[in-house]
XYZ file of C-alpha atoms in Angstrom:
355
model
C 145.459 45.356 89.167
C 142.223 43.307 89.131
C 141.245 44.811 92.475
C 141.759 48.312 91.082
C 139.540 47.518 88.078
C 136.793 46.134 90.356
C 136.851 49.270 92.484
C 136.631 51.418 89.337
C 133.615 49.478 88.069
C 131.945 49.756 91.462
C 132.624 53.499 91.601
C 131.161 53.996 88.117
C 128.080 51.959 89.062
C 127.502 53.998 92.212
C 128.018 57.240 90.284
C 125.512 56.090 87.640
C 122.939 55.292 90.315
C 123.481 58.679 91.958
C 122.998 60.428 88.609
C 119.762 58.498 88.103
C 118.521 59.677 91.477
C 119.500 63.260 90.697
C 117.737 63.076 87.352
C 114.493 62.468 89.225
C 111.391 60.628 88.151
C 110.295 60.340 84.539
C 106.907 62.013 84.780
C 106.025 61.373 81.142
C 106.672 57.654 81.607
C 104.663 57.589 84.836
C 101.637 59.056 83.026
C 102.266 56.983 79.891
C 102.243 59.979 77.534
C 104.722 61.406 75.054
C 106.654 64.640 75.625
C 104.487 66.297 72.980
C 101.225 65.383 74.739
C 98.632 68.126 75.087
C 97.255 69.239 78.440
C 93.963 67.451 77.757
C 95.812 64.209 76.910
C 97.768 64.513 80.161
C 94.569 65.083 82.138
C 92.808 62.151 80.527
C 95.787 59.839 81.170
C 95.882 60.943 84.804
C 92.161 60.345 85.369
C 92.417 56.855 83.928
C 95.504 55.889 85.959
C 94.132 57.501 89.124
C 91.218 55.076 88.992
C 93.472 52.068 88.336
C 96.248 52.873 90.826
C 94.216 54.257 93.722
C 95.403 52.602 96.975
C 91.819 51.741 97.941
C 91.642 49.444 94.901
C 95.092 47.940 95.509
C 95.095 47.216 99.228
C 97.234 44.087 98.788
C 100.004 45.968 96.979
C 102.484 47.563 99.440
C 103.802 49.894 96.726
C 100.371 51.188 95.656
C 100.517 54.324 97.793
C 103.975 55.237 96.488
C 102.921 54.769 92.852
C 99.823 56.867 93.458
C 101.976 59.649 94.958
C 104.296 59.511 91.937
C 101.267 59.779 89.681
C 100.005 62.828 91.573
C 103.431 64.490 91.424
C 103.679 63.830 87.680
C 100.241 65.314 87.054
C 100.901 68.349 89.242
C 104.007 69.230 87.199
C 102.949 68.335 83.663
C 99.495 69.922 83.940
C 101.093 73.239 84.927
C 102.658 74.971 81.871
C 105.304 76.820 83.920
C 106.377 73.798 85.955
C 106.392 71.670 82.809
C 108.822 74.064 81.087
C 111.210 73.912 84.047
C 110.918 70.125 84.186
C 111.573 69.755 80.447
C 114.746 71.842 80.739
C 116.175 70.703 84.066
C 114.250 67.620 85.160
C 112.786 67.149 88.618
C 115.934 68.547 90.224
C 115.217 71.887 88.563
C 111.927 72.229 90.409
C 111.584 73.536 93.932
C 113.038 70.846 96.183
C 110.516 71.390 98.916
C 107.574 70.956 96.529
C 108.518 67.595 95.096
C 109.623 66.168 98.406
C 112.819 64.468 99.245
C 116.601 64.751 99.101
C 117.866 62.365 96.375
C 121.086 61.617 98.244
C 119.123 60.752 101.381
C 116.816 58.496 99.393
C 119.699 56.817 97.586
C 121.889 56.071 100.576
C 118.870 55.209 102.710
C 117.908 52.452 100.258
C 121.353 50.909 100.704
C 121.217 51.077 104.498
C 123.717 53.905 105.050
C 122.180 56.144 107.692
C 125.053 58.629 108.072
C 123.559 59.665 111.391
C 120.066 60.284 109.948
C 116.920 58.910 111.550
C 116.160 55.335 110.550
C 112.543 56.189 109.813
C 111.196 59.580 108.866
C 108.279 60.937 110.799
C 104.983 60.658 108.961
C 104.156 63.886 107.159
C 100.871 65.384 108.422
C 98.196 66.042 105.840
C 95.334 68.492 105.624
C 91.726 67.397 105.326
C 90.144 66.258 102.079
C 87.416 68.434 100.588
C 84.448 66.709 98.917
C 82.062 68.797 96.830
C 78.976 67.849 94.815
C 79.057 68.726 91.123
C 75.701 68.890 89.336
C 75.977 67.342 85.869
C 73.323 66.917 83.191
C 72.581 63.579 81.570
C 73.593 65.130 78.244
C 77.074 65.854 79.655
C 77.390 62.324 81.009
C 76.433 60.984 77.571
C 78.676 63.117 75.349
C 81.328 64.365 77.789
C 82.241 67.960 78.586
C 84.794 70.219 80.249
C 83.602 72.254 83.230
C 85.552 75.118 84.779
C 85.304 75.719 88.528
C 86.821 78.676 90.388
C 88.542 77.502 93.571
C 89.589 79.926 96.317
C 92.445 77.973 97.848
C 94.200 79.024 101.090
C 97.886 79.586 100.297
C 100.588 80.016 102.959
C 102.320 83.427 102.934
C 105.193 84.639 105.156
C 104.118 86.518 108.277
C 105.882 88.306 111.123
C 107.269 86.394 114.066
C 107.933 82.701 114.613
C 105.858 79.715 115.617
C 106.394 76.281 117.107
C 106.564 73.612 114.423
C 107.566 70.000 113.794
C 106.498 69.126 117.329
C 107.263 65.538 118.349
C 107.633 63.366 121.417
C 111.208 62.448 122.344
C 112.715 60.484 125.205
C 114.766 62.652 127.590
C 116.886 61.604 130.571
C 116.575 63.513 133.832
C 119.010 63.102 136.723
C 117.197 62.690 140.034
C 120.250 62.367 142.215
C 123.632 60.676 142.478
C 123.432 57.607 140.266
C 119.685 58.025 139.775
C 118.169 58.803 136.382
C 114.681 58.861 134.988
C 113.631 58.590 131.318
C 110.429 60.279 130.193
C 108.717 61.490 127.061
C 108.750 65.187 126.388
C 107.348 67.266 123.568
C 110.066 68.989 121.555
C 109.291 71.659 118.943
C 111.309 73.668 116.454
C 111.039 77.400 115.802
C 109.784 78.134 112.296
C 108.951 81.351 110.458
C 105.336 82.306 110.964
C 102.880 82.012 108.074
C 99.339 83.130 107.320
C 96.868 81.642 104.873
C 95.584 83.918 102.124
C 92.844 82.750 99.716
C 93.960 82.770 96.087
C 91.749 82.233 93.061
C 92.542 79.180 90.965
C 90.715 77.889 87.914
C 90.168 74.132 87.880
C 89.122 72.315 84.737
C 87.023 69.201 85.282
C 86.590 66.686 82.503
C 83.164 65.064 82.496
C 83.974 61.817 80.718
C 81.391 59.908 78.699
C 79.682 57.262 80.784
C 80.608 58.637 84.215
C 78.156 57.510 86.863
C 76.206 59.267 89.567
C 78.293 59.417 92.745
C 81.602 58.910 90.951
C 84.448 61.059 92.286
C 86.836 63.247 90.311
C 90.053 63.910 92.287
C 92.423 66.864 92.369
C 95.564 65.888 94.278
C 96.818 68.424 96.859
C 93.947 70.879 96.236
C 92.200 70.266 99.562
C 92.656 71.890 102.963
C 96.238 72.994 103.691
C 98.288 71.867 106.693
C 100.631 74.402 108.197
C 103.333 71.789 108.861
C 102.558 69.230 106.168
C 100.911 68.540 102.859
C 97.477 69.705 101.712
C 94.646 67.222 101.408
C 92.866 66.341 98.181
C 89.861 67.968 96.544
C 87.279 65.513 95.223
C 84.245 66.429 93.161
C 81.357 63.996 93.451
C 79.235 63.661 90.323
C 75.543 64.384 90.971
C 73.333 63.613 87.988
C 70.513 66.120 87.493
C 67.107 64.521 86.980
C 66.211 64.513 83.288
C 62.780 65.434 81.913
C 62.602 62.667 79.303
C 65.128 59.940 80.135
C 65.901 57.874 83.206
C 69.255 56.170 83.584
C 69.688 52.726 85.141
C 73.274 51.593 84.870
C 74.168 51.908 81.195
C 70.525 51.622 80.047
C 68.107 54.474 79.353
C 64.340 54.417 79.868
C 61.682 56.715 78.448
C 57.918 56.799 77.845
C 56.101 57.702 74.643
C 52.394 58.566 74.434
C 50.633 57.639 71.183
C 47.058 58.000 69.976
C 44.557 55.139 69.929
C 44.634 55.198 66.138
C 48.428 54.734 66.112
C 48.144 52.018 68.740
C 45.784 50.056 66.512
C 47.091 50.866 63.025
C 50.831 51.149 63.677
C 53.087 54.172 63.288
C 56.581 55.564 62.651
C 58.291 58.300 64.675
C 61.680 59.690 65.718
C 62.889 60.292 69.265
C 65.520 62.979 69.824
C 68.424 61.484 71.787
C 70.679 63.181 74.344
C 73.248 64.248 71.745
C 70.636 65.332 69.196
C 70.658 62.273 66.897
C 67.335 60.669 65.975
C 66.218 57.209 67.088
C 63.771 55.819 64.523
C 60.815 53.750 65.796
C 58.534 51.596 63.649
C 55.473 49.709 64.962
C 53.411 47.746 62.424
C 51.354 45.824 64.937
C 48.890 46.681 67.687
C 50.482 48.479 70.626
C 48.848 47.898 74.000
C 49.234 50.185 77.043
C 52.516 49.383 78.770
C 54.076 47.713 75.716
C 57.862 48.089 75.721
C 60.358 48.279 72.873
C 64.121 47.765 73.203
C 66.586 49.624 71.012
C 70.032 48.081 71.459
C 73.168 50.238 71.469
C 71.111 53.394 72.108
C 71.761 53.637 75.843
C 74.600 55.284 77.766
C 78.228 54.691 76.755
C 80.087 52.377 79.111
C 82.597 54.329 81.203
C 85.388 51.785 80.876
C 84.783 51.253 77.135
C 82.925 54.026 75.299
C 82.561 51.797 72.236
C 80.025 49.716 74.173
C 76.607 51.202 74.907
C 73.584 50.046 76.834
C 70.027 49.800 75.514
C 67.172 52.268 75.250
C 63.838 50.951 76.564
C 60.679 52.712 75.334
C 57.371 52.165 77.134
C 54.192 53.163 75.288
C 51.202 54.908 76.831
C 47.902 55.187 74.927
C 46.002 58.462 74.771
C 42.360 57.285 74.658
C 39.815 59.707 73.216
C 37.477 61.399 75.668
C 33.751 61.860 75.305
C 30.914 59.580 74.181
C 30.579 57.625 70.944
C 27.262 57.352 69.137
C 25.522 54.000 68.821
C 26.304 53.983 65.095
C 30.039 54.549 65.660
C 30.170 51.867 68.348
C 28.508 49.395 66.006
C 30.906 50.268 63.219
C 33.902 49.796 65.555
C 32.746 46.348 66.666
C 32.154 45.367 63.064
C 35.502 46.802 61.931
C 37.507 45.140 64.679
C 35.490 41.948 64.499
C 35.599 41.714 68.287
C 32.950 40.876 70.869
C 32.616 42.452 74.261
C 34.623 40.595 76.897
C 34.445 41.080 80.651
C 36.671 39.409 83.245
C 36.383 39.987 86.970
C 39.545 39.535 89.074
C 41.083 41.001 92.220
C 44.239 42.388 90.565
C 46.510 40.391 92.885
C 46.618 37.076 91.021
C 50.025 35.480 90.904
C 51.235 37.042 94.158
């Protein structure tokens, strides 16, 4: 009786595990979003996790590549309204089996060591080439953020007439040379597959320019690269290229700019406003003499930090003096010396002191 109960418990456990496999992966949990999340929330969650879970940043973690693939699969489904509807109704099993990769029974029994005549190790799936494209972005967009739409003409496989050789691999074959004599050699073996042709199809990609992104940073689209006739497509990566700005220069999270003031303002002091990248005004007050090359630092007026937008760098303002042109009369020069209470001073040096 006890043995019968044990077998029943074991059978229920195995059935539960099989049902879990059939249910597929929880894409909402993988992305860390709720089932009511908007498309933009899903995209933002994916971009953040893609940076954290990328295999290049987790070389010591043997499961990093698998987690990154799960993340890409979750994003591919939940960012597509049609696929998301099917997934919400029927789970991963309701989607096209070939698209999401893998037979759940094979995966389940393989984990427990039951081969059932299957190969011990699946052949590595070939992958198409990655596509890297430069994306010109303004400093204003990198400061405030923006969404950019790009039209992508992606080659898509369509059925074609005839067949082709596919899934080619090297296998060991035995050849009889004579009575009792055999020779083993490697031979290429291919399957016959339906022929396909690649047809370009227009696809609209939405790229989120996040606040604080840096020049050279990459924005990935999983499986949007070059296709592979017998495998998976590569990835499409947009590389951020910051356009040179007319008024500001970025160095890390800090901004630099120059302001030209008159000689009167340099001597008497002044107030002014500088228009920032998002349109807000930065107020400047100088109540002391400003010399050519003087620099002012305005904290928290630089670029937002990419990892934490609540933290910003500094804005550094360097002042140039616009000296009046022409010649002053002897009377004006005398009045200036008297007003400034300064004597003429001349120092001769080679300009390289201190080096």
